[in-house]
mmCIF file of C-alpha atoms in Angstrom:
data_model
loop_
_atom_site.group_PDB
_atom_site.id
_atom_site.type_symbol
_atom_site.label_atom_id
_atom_site.label_comp_id
_atom_site.label_asym_id
_atom_site.label_seq_id
_atom_site.Cartn_x
_atom_site.Cartn_y
_atom_site.Cartn_z
ATOM 1 C CA MET H 97 -6.963 -34.107 18.312
ATOM 2 C CA SER H 98 -7.677 -30.410 17.646
ATOM 3 C CA LYS H 99 -11.074 -28.778 17.818
ATOM 4 C CA LEU H 100 -11.236 -28.580 14.021
ATOM 5 C CA GLU H 101 -10.462 -32.277 13.704
ATOM 6 C CA ARG H 102 -13.166 -33.135 16.223
ATOM 7 C CA LEU H 103 -15.681 -30.945 14.405
ATOM 8 C CA LEU H 104 -14.876 -32.456 11.025
ATOM 9 C CA GLU H 105 -15.062 -35.976 12.404
ATOM 10 C CA GLU H 106 -18.380 -35.234 14.074
ATOM 11 C CA LEU H 107 -20.068 -33.108 11.386
ATOM 12 C CA SER H 108 -18.537 -34.446 8.208
ATOM 13 C CA PRO H 109 -17.423 -38.065 8.739
ATOM 14 C CA ASN H 110 -17.570 -38.833 5.012
ATOM 15 C CA GLY H 111 -15.457 -35.853 3.942
ATOM 16 C CA VAL H 112 -16.285 -32.288 2.949
ATOM 17 C CA GLU H 113 -18.167 -31.004 -0.061
ATOM 18 C CA ILE H 114 -16.480 -29.407 -3.039
ATOM 19 C CA ARG H 115 -18.771 -27.032 -4.910
ATOM 20 C CA CYS H 116 -18.542 -24.528 -7.734
ATOM 21 C CA LEU H 117 -18.356 -20.942 -6.523
ATOM 22 C CA ASP H 118 -21.693 -20.267 -8.218
ATOM 23 C CA ASP H 119 -23.326 -22.643 -5.701
ATOM 24 C CA CYS H 120 -21.687 -20.954 -2.714
ATOM 25 C CA CYS H 121 -22.744 -17.333 -3.122
ATOM 26 C CA ASN H 122 -24.953 -14.879 -4.987
ATOM 27 C CA LEU H 123 -23.192 -13.379 -7.993
ATOM 28 C CA LEU H 124 -24.207 -9.753 -8.589
ATOM 29 C CA ASP H 125 -22.219 -8.947 -11.734
ATOM 30 C CA LYS H 126 -25.324 -8.022 -13.731
ATOM 31 C CA LYS H 127 -25.973 -5.104 -11.374
ATOM 32 C CA ARG H 128 -22.556 -3.469 -11.892
ATOM 33 C CA LYS H 129 -22.303 -0.130 -13.697
ATOM 34 C CA PRO H 130 -19.107 1.527 -14.921
ATOM 35 C CA ILE H 131 -18.791 5.320 -14.884
ATOM 36 C CA THR H 132 -16.148 6.986 -17.051
ATOM 37 C CA LYS H 133 -13.838 9.266 -15.091
ATOM 38 C CA SER H 134 -15.157 12.374 -16.857
ATOM 39 C CA MET H 135 -18.730 11.510 -15.822
ATOM 40 C CA ARG H 136 -18.046 10.815 -12.143
ATOM 41 C CA VAL H 137 -19.309 13.330 -9.612
ATOM 42 C CA VAL H 138 -17.148 13.410 -6.503
ATOM 43 C CA GLY H 139 -18.911 12.200 -3.377
ATOM 44 C CA GLU H 140 -18.597 10.064 -0.255
ATOM 45 C CA TYR H 141 -19.181 6.558 -1.648
ATOM 46 C CA PRO H 142 -16.232 4.344 -2.674
ATOM 47 C CA TYR H 143 -16.075 3.440 -6.366
ATOM 48 C CA TYR H 144 -14.453 0.000 -6.729
ATOM 49 C CA GLY H 145 -12.534 -1.480 -9.638
ATOM 50 C CA ALA H 146 -10.430 -4.601 -10.135
ATOM 51 C CA ASN H 147 -7.972 -3.933 -7.320
ATOM 52 C CA GLY H 148 -9.890 -1.869 -4.805
ATOM 53 C CA VAL H 149 -11.150 1.689 -4.435
ATOM 54 C CA GLN H 150 -10.516 3.786 -7.554
ATOM 55 C CA ASP H 151 -12.457 6.924 -6.644
ATOM 56 C CA TYR H 152 -15.296 8.334 -4.544
ATOM 57 C CA VAL H 153 -18.649 9.211 -6.121
ATOM 58 C CA GLU H 154 -21.940 10.847 -5.142
ATOM 59 C CA ASP H 155 -24.142 7.732 -5.363
ATOM 60 C CA TYR H 156 -24.071 3.962 -4.716
ATOM 61 C CA ILE H 157 -25.595 0.848 -6.284
ATOM 62 C CA PHE H 158 -24.862 -1.720 -3.556
ATOM 63 C CA ASP H 159 -25.456 -1.586 0.181
ATOM 64 C CA GLY H 160 -24.277 -4.467 2.344
ATOM 65 C CA THR H 161 -21.253 -6.728 2.766
ATOM 66 C CA PHE H 162 -19.528 -8.115 -0.321
ATOM 67 C CA VAL H 163 -16.423 -9.782 -1.683
ATOM 68 C CA LEU H 164 -14.970 -8.292 -4.871
ATOM 69 C CA VAL H 165 -12.639 -10.248 -7.156
ATOM 70 C CA GLY H 166 -10.733 -8.601 -10.011
ATOM 71 C CA GLU H 167 -12.146 -9.470 -13.454
ATOM 72 C CA ASP H 168 -9.842 -7.652 -15.863
ATOM 73 C CA GLY H 169 -6.737 -5.522 -15.550
ATOM 74 C CA SER H 170 -4.911 -6.025 -12.246
ATOM 75 C CA VAL H 171 -6.551 -9.362 -11.469
ATOM 76 C CA ILE H 172 -3.758 -11.657 -10.312
ATOM 77 C CA THR H 173 -1.159 -11.493 -7.546
ATOM 78 C CA LYS H 174 2.501 -12.479 -7.802
ATOM 79 C CA SER H 175 1.603 -15.846 -6.289
ATOM 80 C CA GLY H 176 -1.029 -16.498 -8.987
ATOM 81 C CA THR H 177 -4.094 -15.986 -6.804
ATOM 82 C CA PRO H 178 -6.946 -13.578 -7.608
ATOM 83 C CA VAL H 179 -7.097 -10.019 -6.286
ATOM 84 C CA VAL H 180 -9.716 -10.193 -3.523
ATOM 85 C CA THR H 181 -11.248 -7.207 -1.698
ATOM 86 C CA TRP H 182 -13.598 -7.079 1.289
ATOM 87 C CA ALA H 183 -16.174 -4.296 0.830
ATOM 88 C CA LYS H 184 -18.798 -3.160 3.301
ATOM 89 C CA GLY H 185 -21.464 -0.459 3.276
ATOM 90 C CA LYS H 186 -22.771 1.701 0.444
ATOM 91 C CA ILE H 187 -20.538 1.243 -2.612
ATOM 92 C CA TRP H 188 -20.383 1.513 -6.403
ATOM 93 C CA VAL H 189 -18.673 -1.280 -8.385
ATOM 94 C CA ASN H 190 -17.613 -1.021 -12.025
ATOM 95 C CA ASN H 191 -17.404 -3.879 -14.516
ATOM 96 C CA HIS H 192 -13.753 -4.671 -13.748
ATOM 97 C CA ALA H 193 -14.559 -6.571 -10.543
ATOM 98 C CA HIS H 194 -16.811 -9.552 -9.900
ATOM 99 C CA ILE H 195 -19.057 -8.989 -6.888
ATOM 100 C CA ILE H 196 -20.557 -11.676 -4.651
ATOM 101 C CA GLU H 197 -22.714 -11.709 -1.532
ATOM 102 C CA GLU H 198 -23.403 -14.395 1.049
ATOM 103 C CA LYS H 199 -25.694 -17.334 0.401
ATOM 104 C CA GLN H 200 -27.050 -19.542 3.176
ATOM 105 C CA GLY H 201 -24.669 -22.338 4.146
ATOM 106 C CA VAL H 202 -21.373 -20.672 3.225
ATOM 107 C CA MET H 203 -19.923 -17.753 5.181
ATOM 108 C CA LEU H 204 -18.882 -14.838 2.989
ATOM 109 C CA ARG H 205 -15.864 -14.263 5.189
ATOM 110 C CA TYR H 206 -14.842 -17.898 4.643
ATOM 111 C CA LEU H 207 -15.030 -17.331 0.876
ATOM 112 C CA TYR H 208 -12.949 -14.176 1.263
ATOM 113 C CA HIS H 209 -10.138 -16.170 2.853
ATOM 114 C CA TYR H 210 -10.545 -19.224 0.615
ATOM 115 C CA LEU H 211 -10.499 -17.346 -2.701
ATOM 116 C CA GLN H 212 -7.052 -16.005 -1.812
ATOM 117 C CA THR H 213 -5.645 -19.562 -1.935
ATOM 118 C CA ILE H 214 -6.798 -20.543 -5.446
ATOM 119 C CA ASP H 215 -4.220 -20.475 -8.241
ATOM 120 C CA VAL H 216 -6.020 -18.913 -11.218
ATOM 121 C CA THR H 217 -2.967 -18.506 -13.460
ATOM 122 C CA SER H 218 -4.272 -20.949 -16.076
ATOM 123 C CA LEU H 219 -7.631 -19.136 -16.187
ATOM 124 C CA ILE H 220 -6.291 -15.664 -17.009
ATOM 125 C CA HIS H 221 -6.726 -14.897 -20.717
ATOM 126 C CA GLY H 222 -6.080 -12.128 -23.238
ATOM 127 C CA ASN H 223 -3.600 -9.295 -23.711
ATOM 128 C CA ILE H 224 -5.365 -7.519 -20.873
ATOM 129 C CA PRO H 225 -5.508 -10.158 -18.103
ATOM 130 C CA LYS H 226 -9.095 -11.321 -17.579
ATOM 131 C CA LEU H 227 -10.831 -13.774 -15.258
ATOM 132 C CA THR H 228 -14.071 -14.373 -17.146
ATOM 133 C CA GLY H 229 -17.435 -14.738 -15.459
ATOM 134 C CA LYS H 230 -17.672 -18.334 -16.660
ATOM 135 C CA ASP H 231 -14.299 -19.296 -15.176
ATOM 136 C CA PHE H 232 -15.005 -17.340 -12.006
ATOM 137 C CA LYS H 233 -18.323 -19.089 -11.360
ATOM 138 C CA SER H 234 -16.674 -22.481 -11.950
ATOM 139 C CA LEU H 235 -13.940 -22.079 -9.319
ATOM 140 C CA LYS H 236 -13.909 -25.080 -6.994
ATOM 141 C CA ILE H 237 -14.556 -24.274 -3.336
ATOM 142 C CA VAL H 238 -14.052 -26.650 -0.416
ATOM 143 C CA VAL H 239 -17.105 -26.242 1.833
ATOM 144 C CA PRO H 240 -16.760 -27.728 5.331
ATOM 145 C CA PRO H 241 -19.660 -27.547 7.814
ATOM 146 C CA LEU H 242 -20.595 -24.057 9.024
ATOM 147 C CA GLU H 243 -19.122 -24.576 12.487
ATOM 148 C CA VAL H 244 -15.773 -25.482 10.924
ATOM 149 C CA GLN H 245 -16.006 -22.409 8.685
ATOM 150 C CA ARG H 246 -16.602 -20.260 11.771
ATOM 151 C CA GLN H 247 -13.534 -21.651 13.547
ATOM 152 C CA ILE H 248 -11.321 -21.089 10.498
ATOM 153 C CA VAL H 249 -12.626 -17.540 10.042
ATOM 154 C CA ARG H 250 -12.109 -16.777 13.741
ATOM 155 C CA ILE H 251 -8.466 -17.855 13.641
ATOM 156 C CA LEU H 252 -7.649 -16.101 10.371
ATOM 157 C CA ASP H 253 -9.442 -12.896 11.326
ATOM 158 C CA ASN H 254 -7.253 -12.673 14.429
ATOM 159 C CA PHE H 255 -4.245 -12.362 12.138
ATOM 160 C CA THR H 256 -5.857 -9.887 9.739
ATOM 161 C CA GLU H 257 -6.977 -7.701 12.657
ATOM 162 C CA LEU H 258 -3.422 -7.588 14.008
ATOM 163 C CA THR H 259 -2.127 -6.591 10.575
ATOM 164 C CA ALA H 260 -4.811 -3.904 10.259
ATOM 165 C CA GLU H 261 -3.891 -2.468 13.672
ATOM 166 C CA LEU H 262 -0.201 -2.318 12.777
ATOM 167 C CA THR H 263 -0.966 -0.704 9.419
ATOM 168 C CA ALA H 264 -3.194 1.892 11.096
ATOM 169 C CA GLU H 265 -0.439 2.649 13.606
ATOM 170 C CA LEU H 266 2.110 3.142 10.821
ATOM 171 C CA THR H 267 -0.264 5.473 8.955
ATOM 172 C CA ALA H 268 -0.910 7.472 12.134
ATOM 173 C CA ARG H 269 2.827 7.861 12.799
ATOM 174 C CA LYS H 270 3.423 9.140 9.266
ATOM 175 C CA LYS H 271 0.590 11.655 9.567
ATOM 176 C CA GLN H 272 1.912 12.771 12.944
ATOM 177 C CA TYR H 273 5.362 13.337 11.453
ATOM 178 C CA GLU H 274 3.937 15.310 8.510
ATOM 179 C CA TYR H 275 1.849 17.448 10.871
ATOM 180 C CA TYR H 276 4.811 18.449 13.066
ATOM 181 C CA ARG H 277 7.026 18.989 10.020
ATOM 182 C CA ASP H 278 4.477 21.304 8.429
ATOM 183 C CA GLU H 279 3.911 23.176 11.707
ATOM 184 C CA LEU H 280 7.635 23.839 12.075
ATOM 185 C CA LEU H 281 7.892 24.999 8.469
ATOM 186 C CA ASN H 282 4.932 27.396 8.728
ATOM 187 C CA ILE H 283 7.080 30.455 9.334
ATOM 188 C CA LYS H 284 5.532 33.616 10.749
ATOM 189 C CA GLU H 285 6.259 36.874 8.999
ATOM 190 C CA ASP H 286 9.136 38.954 10.407
ATOM 191 C CA LYS H 287 11.928 41.173 9.112
ATOM 192 C CA ASN H 288 14.233 38.183 8.460
ATOM 193 C CA ILE H 289 11.795 36.348 6.186
ATOM 194 C CA LYS H 290 12.565 36.094 2.475
ATOM 195 C CA HIS H 291 9.968 35.286 -0.173
ATOM 196 C CA VAL H 292 11.623 33.477 -3.080
ATOM 197 C CA VAL H 293 10.937 31.058 -5.893
ATOM 198 C CA LEU H 294 12.962 27.883 -6.258
ATOM 199 C CA SER H 295 15.013 29.244 -9.171
ATOM 200 C CA ASP H 296 16.287 32.049 -6.862
ATOM 201 C CA ILE H 297 18.037 29.591 -4.569
ATOM 202 C CA ALA H 298 18.788 26.508 -6.685
ATOM 203 C CA ASN H 299 19.655 25.487 -10.227
ATOM 204 C CA ILE H 300 17.707 22.456 -11.419
ATOM 205 C CA LYS H 301 19.821 20.058 -13.479
ATOM 206 C CA ASN H 302 18.882 17.100 -15.669
ATOM 207 C CA GLY H 303 20.174 13.585 -15.174
ATOM 208 C CA LYS H 304 22.126 11.507 -17.705
ATOM 209 C CA ASP H 305 22.397 7.921 -18.873
ATOM 210 C CA TYR H 306 24.787 5.759 -16.847
ATOM 211 C CA LYS H 307 25.041 2.618 -18.997
ATOM 212 C CA HIS H 308 28.448 3.530 -20.406
ATOM 213 C CA LEU H 309 29.887 3.552 -16.875
ATOM 214 C CA SER H 310 31.485 0.668 -14.994
ATOM 215 C CA ASN H 311 30.388 -0.745 -11.655
ATOM 216 C CA GLY H 312 31.576 1.287 -8.701
ATOM 217 C CA VAL H 313 30.680 2.867 -5.356
ATOM 218 C CA TYR H 314 28.595 5.875 -6.404
ATOM 219 C CA PRO H 315 24.794 5.443 -6.277
ATOM 220 C CA VAL H 316 22.707 6.022 -9.406
ATOM 221 C CA TYR H 317 19.347 7.616 -8.576
ATOM 222 C CA GLY H 318 16.119 7.427 -10.535
ATOM 223 C CA SER H 319 12.637 8.509 -9.486
ATOM 224 C CA GLY H 320 12.217 5.217 -7.611
ATOM 225 C CA GLY H 321 15.471 5.494 -5.645
ATOM 226 C CA ILE H 322 18.896 3.883 -6.044
ATOM 227 C CA MET H 323 19.136 1.801 -9.232
ATOM 228 C CA THR H 324 22.756 0.639 -9.180
ATOM 229 C CA TYR H 325 26.300 1.825 -8.377
ATOM 230 C CA VAL H 326 28.900 3.177 -10.833
ATOM 231 C CA ASP H 327 32.501 4.370 -10.886
ATOM 232 C CA GLU H 328 31.793 8.059 -11.630
ATOM 233 C CA TYR H 329 29.613 10.772 -10.135
ATOM 234 C CA CYS H 330 27.934 13.813 -11.661
ATOM 235 C CA TYR H 331 27.678 15.902 -8.473
ATOM 236 C CA ASP H 332 29.402 15.799 -5.094
ATOM 237 C CA LYS H 333 27.705 18.458 -2.962
ATOM 238 C CA PRO H 334 24.523 18.296 -0.854
ATOM 239 C CA SER H 335 21.522 18.176 -3.165
ATOM 240 C CA VAL H 336 17.779 17.600 -3.214
ATOM 241 C CA LEU H 337 16.763 15.175 -5.961
ATOM 242 C CA ILE H 338 13.330 15.836 -7.476
ATOM 243 C CA PRO H 339 11.583 13.254 -9.700
ATOM 244 C CA ARG H 340 10.906 14.373 -13.270
ATOM 245 C CA LYS H 341 8.769 11.346 -14.161
ATOM 246 C CA GLY H 342 7.066 8.595 -12.208
ATOM 247 C CA SER H 343 6.828 8.754 -8.415
ATOM 248 C CA LEU H 344 6.762 12.542 -8.040
ATOM 249 C CA SER H 345 6.516 12.513 -4.239
ATOM 250 C CA ASN H 346 9.821 10.628 -3.855
ATOM 251 C CA LEU H 347 12.240 13.414 -2.944
ATOM 252 C CA TYR H 348 15.762 12.434 -1.891
ATOM 253 C CA TYR H 349 18.348 14.320 0.132
ATOM 254 C CA VAL H 350 21.898 13.300 -0.794
ATOM 255 C CA GLU H 351 25.117 14.593 0.794
ATOM 256 C CA THR H 352 27.652 12.288 -0.866
ATOM 257 C CA PRO H 353 28.706 12.009 -4.554
ATOM 258 C CA PHE H 354 26.040 10.493 -6.822
ATOM 259 C CA TRP H 355 24.860 10.021 -10.403
ATOM 260 C CA ASN H 356 21.261 10.589 -11.498
ATOM 261 C CA VAL H 357 19.375 9.476 -14.615
ATOM 262 C CA ASP H 358 16.947 11.518 -16.697
ATOM 263 C CA THR H 359 13.866 10.560 -14.662
ATOM 264 C CA ILE H 360 15.053 12.713 -11.757
ATOM 265 C CA PHE H 361 16.496 16.231 -11.422
ATOM 266 C CA TYR H 362 19.262 17.238 -9.055
ATOM 267 C CA THR H 363 19.692 20.708 -7.543
ATOM 268 C CA GLN H 364 22.723 22.962 -7.190
ATOM 269 C CA ILE H 365 21.804 24.839 -4.025
ATOM 270 C CA ASP H 366 22.922 28.325 -2.963
ATOM 271 C CA GLU H 367 24.029 27.517 0.577
ATOM 272 C CA LYS H 368 24.489 31.218 1.366
ATOM 273 C CA VAL H 369 20.711 31.592 1.631
ATOM 274 C CA VAL H 370 19.354 28.111 2.328
ATOM 275 C CA ILE H 371 20.579 25.015 4.146
ATOM 276 C CA PRO H 372 20.198 22.072 1.711
ATOM 277 C CA LYS H 373 18.506 19.847 4.297
ATOM 278 C CA TYR H 374 16.057 22.666 5.081
ATOM 279 C CA LEU H 375 15.189 22.923 1.386
ATOM 280 C CA TYR H 376 14.558 19.172 1.353
ATOM 281 C CA TYR H 377 12.084 19.398 4.237
ATOM 282 C CA LEU H 378 10.478 22.500 2.734
ATOM 283 C CA LEU H 379 9.929 20.854 -0.662
ATOM 284 C CA GLN H 380 8.420 17.795 1.041
ATOM 285 C CA LYS H 381 5.828 20.114 2.552
ATOM 286 C CA GLU H 382 5.012 21.595 -0.868
ATOM 287 C CA HIS H 383 3.664 18.276 -2.267
ATOM 288 C CA LEU H 384 5.259 18.718 -5.690
ATOM 289 C CA GLU H 385 3.203 15.819 -7.090
ATOM 290 C CA ASN H 386 0.340 18.327 -7.327
ATOM 291 C CA LEU H 387 2.288 20.074 -10.115
ATOM 292 C CA ASN H 388 1.924 17.028 -12.384
ATOM 293 C CA THR H 389 1.636 18.168 -16.012
ATOM 294 C CA ALA H 390 0.900 14.826 -17.714
ATOM 295 C CA GLY H 391 -2.224 12.735 -18.169
ATOM 296 C CA GLY H 392 -0.344 9.421 -18.377
ATOM 297 C CA VAL H 393 2.981 8.947 -16.587
ATOM 298 C CA PRO H 394 3.189 11.690 -13.896
ATOM 299 C CA SER H 395 5.682 14.385 -14.940
ATOM 300 C CA LEU H 396 7.234 17.619 -13.669
ATOM 301 C CA THR H 397 8.831 20.348 -15.768
ATOM 302 C CA GLN H 398 11.686 22.668 -14.828
ATOM 303 C CA THR H 399 9.433 25.639 -15.574
ATOM 304 C CA LYS H 400 6.884 24.509 -12.998
ATOM 305 C CA LEU H 401 9.554 23.755 -10.417
ATOM 306 C CA ASN H 402 11.443 27.010 -10.943
ATOM 307 C CA ASN H 403 8.294 28.959 -10.071
ATOM 308 C CA VAL H 404 7.507 27.152 -6.808
ATOM 309 C CA LYS H 405 7.102 29.856 -4.152
ATOM 310 C CA LEU H 406 8.998 29.382 -0.888
ATOM 311 C CA ILE H 407 9.462 31.262 2.380
ATOM 312 C CA LEU H 408 12.916 31.299 3.980
ATOM 313 C CA PRO H 409 13.724 32.317 7.554
ATOM 314 C CA SER H 410 17.256 33.191 8.653
ATOM 315 C CA LEU H 411 19.981 30.554 8.351
ATOM 316 C CA GLN H 412 20.056 30.301 12.148
ATOM 317 C CA LYS H 413 16.328 29.572 12.255
ATOM 318 C CA GLN H 414 16.690 27.083 9.400
ATOM 319 C CA LYS H 415 19.346 25.196 11.366
ATOM 320 C CA GLN H 416 17.143 25.041 14.470
ATOM 321 C CA ILE H 417 14.278 23.621 12.413
ATOM 322 C CA VAL H 418 16.543 21.108 10.648
ATOM 323 C CA ASP H 419 17.973 19.879 13.972
ATOM 324 C CA THR H 420 14.469 19.418 15.391
ATOM 325 C CA LEU H 421 13.184 17.626 12.304
ATOM 326 C CA ASP H 422 16.286 15.429 12.090
ATOM 327 C CA ASN H 423 15.704 14.241 15.663
ATOM 328 C CA PHE H 424 12.031 13.606 15.002
ATOM 329 C CA ASP H 425 12.847 11.936 11.693
ATOM 330 C CA ALA H 426 15.261 9.547 13.438
ATOM 331 C CA ILE H 427 12.510 8.442 15.826
ATOM 332 C CA CYS H 428 10.026 8.009 12.983
ATOM 333 C CA SER H 429 12.583 6.122 10.886
ATOM 334 C CA ASP H 430 12.939 3.510 13.615
ATOM 335 C CA LEU H 431 9.174 3.060 13.555
ATOM 336 C CA ASN H 432 9.078 3.088 9.767
ATOM 337 C CA ILE H 433 11.585 0.232 9.714
ATOM 338 C CA GLY H 434 10.137 -1.803 12.579
ATOM 339 C CA LEU H 435 6.434 -1.530 11.816
ATOM 340 C CA PRO H 436 6.582 -2.470 8.101
ATOM 341 C CA ALA H 437 8.781 -5.451 8.981
ATOM 342 C CA GLU H 438 6.278 -6.560 11.609
ATOM 343 C CA ILE H 439 3.366 -6.028 9.202
ATOM 344 C CA GLU H 440 5.112 -8.166 6.592
ATOM 345 C CA ALA H 441 5.793 -10.879 9.183
ATOM 346 C CA ARG H 442 2.127 -10.896 10.207
ATOM 347 C CA LYS H 443 1.018 -11.159 6.569
ATOM 348 C CA LYS H 444 3.278 -14.157 6.031
ATOM 349 C CA GLN H 445 2.012 -15.712 9.231
ATOM 350 C CA TYR H 446 -1.574 -15.166 8.097
ATOM 351 C CA GLU H 447 -0.839 -16.757 4.703
ATOM 352 C CA TYR H 448 0.797 -19.755 6.387
ATOM 353 C CA TYR H 449 -2.154 -20.425 8.696
ATOM 354 C CA ARG H 450 -4.683 -19.673 5.963
ATOM 355 C CA ASP H 451 -3.143 -22.205 3.604
ATOM 356 C CA MET H 452 -2.674 -24.740 6.378
ATOM 357 C CA LEU H 453 -6.210 -24.430 7.754
ATOM 358 C CA LEU H 454 -7.938 -24.416 4.391
ATOM 359 C CA THR H 455 -5.918 -27.396 3.164
ATOM 360 C CA PHE H 456 -6.861 -29.144 6.395
ATOM 361 C CA ALA H 457 -10.535 -28.329 5.798
ATOM 362 C CA GLU H 458 -10.266 -30.083 2.443
ATOM 363 C CA THR H 459 -8.255 -33.150 3.471
ATOM 364 C CA GLY H 460 -9.130 -33.555 7.136
ATOM 365 C CA GLY H 461 -5.428 -34.196 7.727
ATOM 366 C CA ILE H 462 -3.765 -33.472 11.048
ATOM 367 C CA ILE H 463 -2.461 -29.937 11.376
ATOM 368 C CA ARG H 464 0.751 -29.200 13.199
ATOM 369 C CA GLN H 465 -0.662 -26.702 15.668
ATOM 370 C CA THR H 466 -3.813 -27.068 17.699
ATOM 371 C CA ASP H 467 -6.392 -24.330 18.046
ATOM 372 C CA ARG H 468 -5.252 -23.757 21.622
ATOM 373 C CA GLN H 469 -1.675 -23.179 20.494
ATOM 374 C CA THR H 470 -2.880 -20.845 17.756
ATOM 375 C CA ASP H 471 -5.038 -18.944 20.246
ATOM 376 C CA ARG H 472 -2.093 -18.577 22.626
ATOM 377 C CA GLN H 473 0.088 -17.265 19.812
ATOM 378 C CA THR H 474 -2.436 -14.679 18.638
ATOM 379 C CA ASP H 475 -3.068 -13.659 22.271
ATOM 380 C CA ARG H 476 0.666 -13.064 22.768
ATOM 381 C CA GLN H 477 0.778 -10.981 19.576
ATOM 382 C CA THR H 478 -2.181 -8.920 20.763
ATOM 383 C CA ASP H 479 -0.505 -8.383 24.159
ATOM 384 C CA ARG H 480 2.712 -7.187 22.486
ATOM 385 C CA GLN H 481 0.738 -4.833 20.269
ATOM 386 C CA THR H 482 -1.119 -3.413 23.301
ATOM 387 C CA ASP H 483 2.153 -2.978 25.227
ATOM 388 C CA ARG H 484 3.741 -1.135 22.307
ATOM 389 C CA GLN H 485 0.769 1.208 21.892
ATOM 390 C CA THR H 486 0.782 1.927 25.646
ATOM 391 C CA SER H 487 4.505 2.732 25.667
ATOM 392 C CA ASN H 488 4.123 5.060 22.680
ATOM 393 C CA ASN H 489 1.328 7.068 24.291
#
């Protein structure tokens, strides 16, 4: 018999309570205040909406620890559960997120985990998805004794902490890569330096529709990456692909024949003055998404791109920088493959244990793993994480 089973048998021999959410927490929706984007003054306090932080503002209306649940807009996940956010400290919340705080007898952290298991698909109404206050307050919550809640929260928080550590490590690695890339590309003035604009060294070309083509081996690029493969190509030399609409930071370097659609430009590069791969790294540093000219879907124009100012060292220096960045990029790519895969595995593991533990709390049924086994597993994960961090330092 596991510790949870013993606790339930001892503290709740006649079963656990099922309450409406309204009885489990304090609902603070009446204190929310939306601020239109034009009226917001930039500051240090997070401004929350339906799916997390939307902005940072100069003031706050809540100070404490809260759970936010999306009310309208992006309010439901692919699995049909609500969008749930943990928020702590001084914050501002608009009217697109329900906000709750802890009430005696039910841990807020327990509610945070539990709300992520409830299928609210049938409760979402309207053209703009909405989880109304009435439906939200009526959600059924299984409420085991506090000691059982604490044990469940302890186990689940072990998994979320591991995921947070891995995510932080991935973010740090990306920032480290960007720092070294930018340092290498910050060229000091000398007699071999050329000051140019992009149109001096590359012709920017539009993409074309591919739907008249047959399936084949040549990749078709859009602003989000490879869309499909066709039997013809529009260009067969090294090129930097620059999004015209959509994800403007998604630059691609392509050396083999390809086709591109009208959401992404390709470049015909003058290789007498610039190495194509060097131009790719250089344009990454320029953060072209800052040239966005649209208020809706992000967009770039050829005029804006043609006038981007660049500094070019000698071809020999360019090659040295490219070789260095390629080596560093290969190391980072290994991390960028391994860490996201591990993060995804930890998330799935968390979801498995969350659903298993919270179902157990409701039914009192025997779970397949004891607390001791779960503790050993999370301890092993923590040890592996510590070993990896040590080896990387």
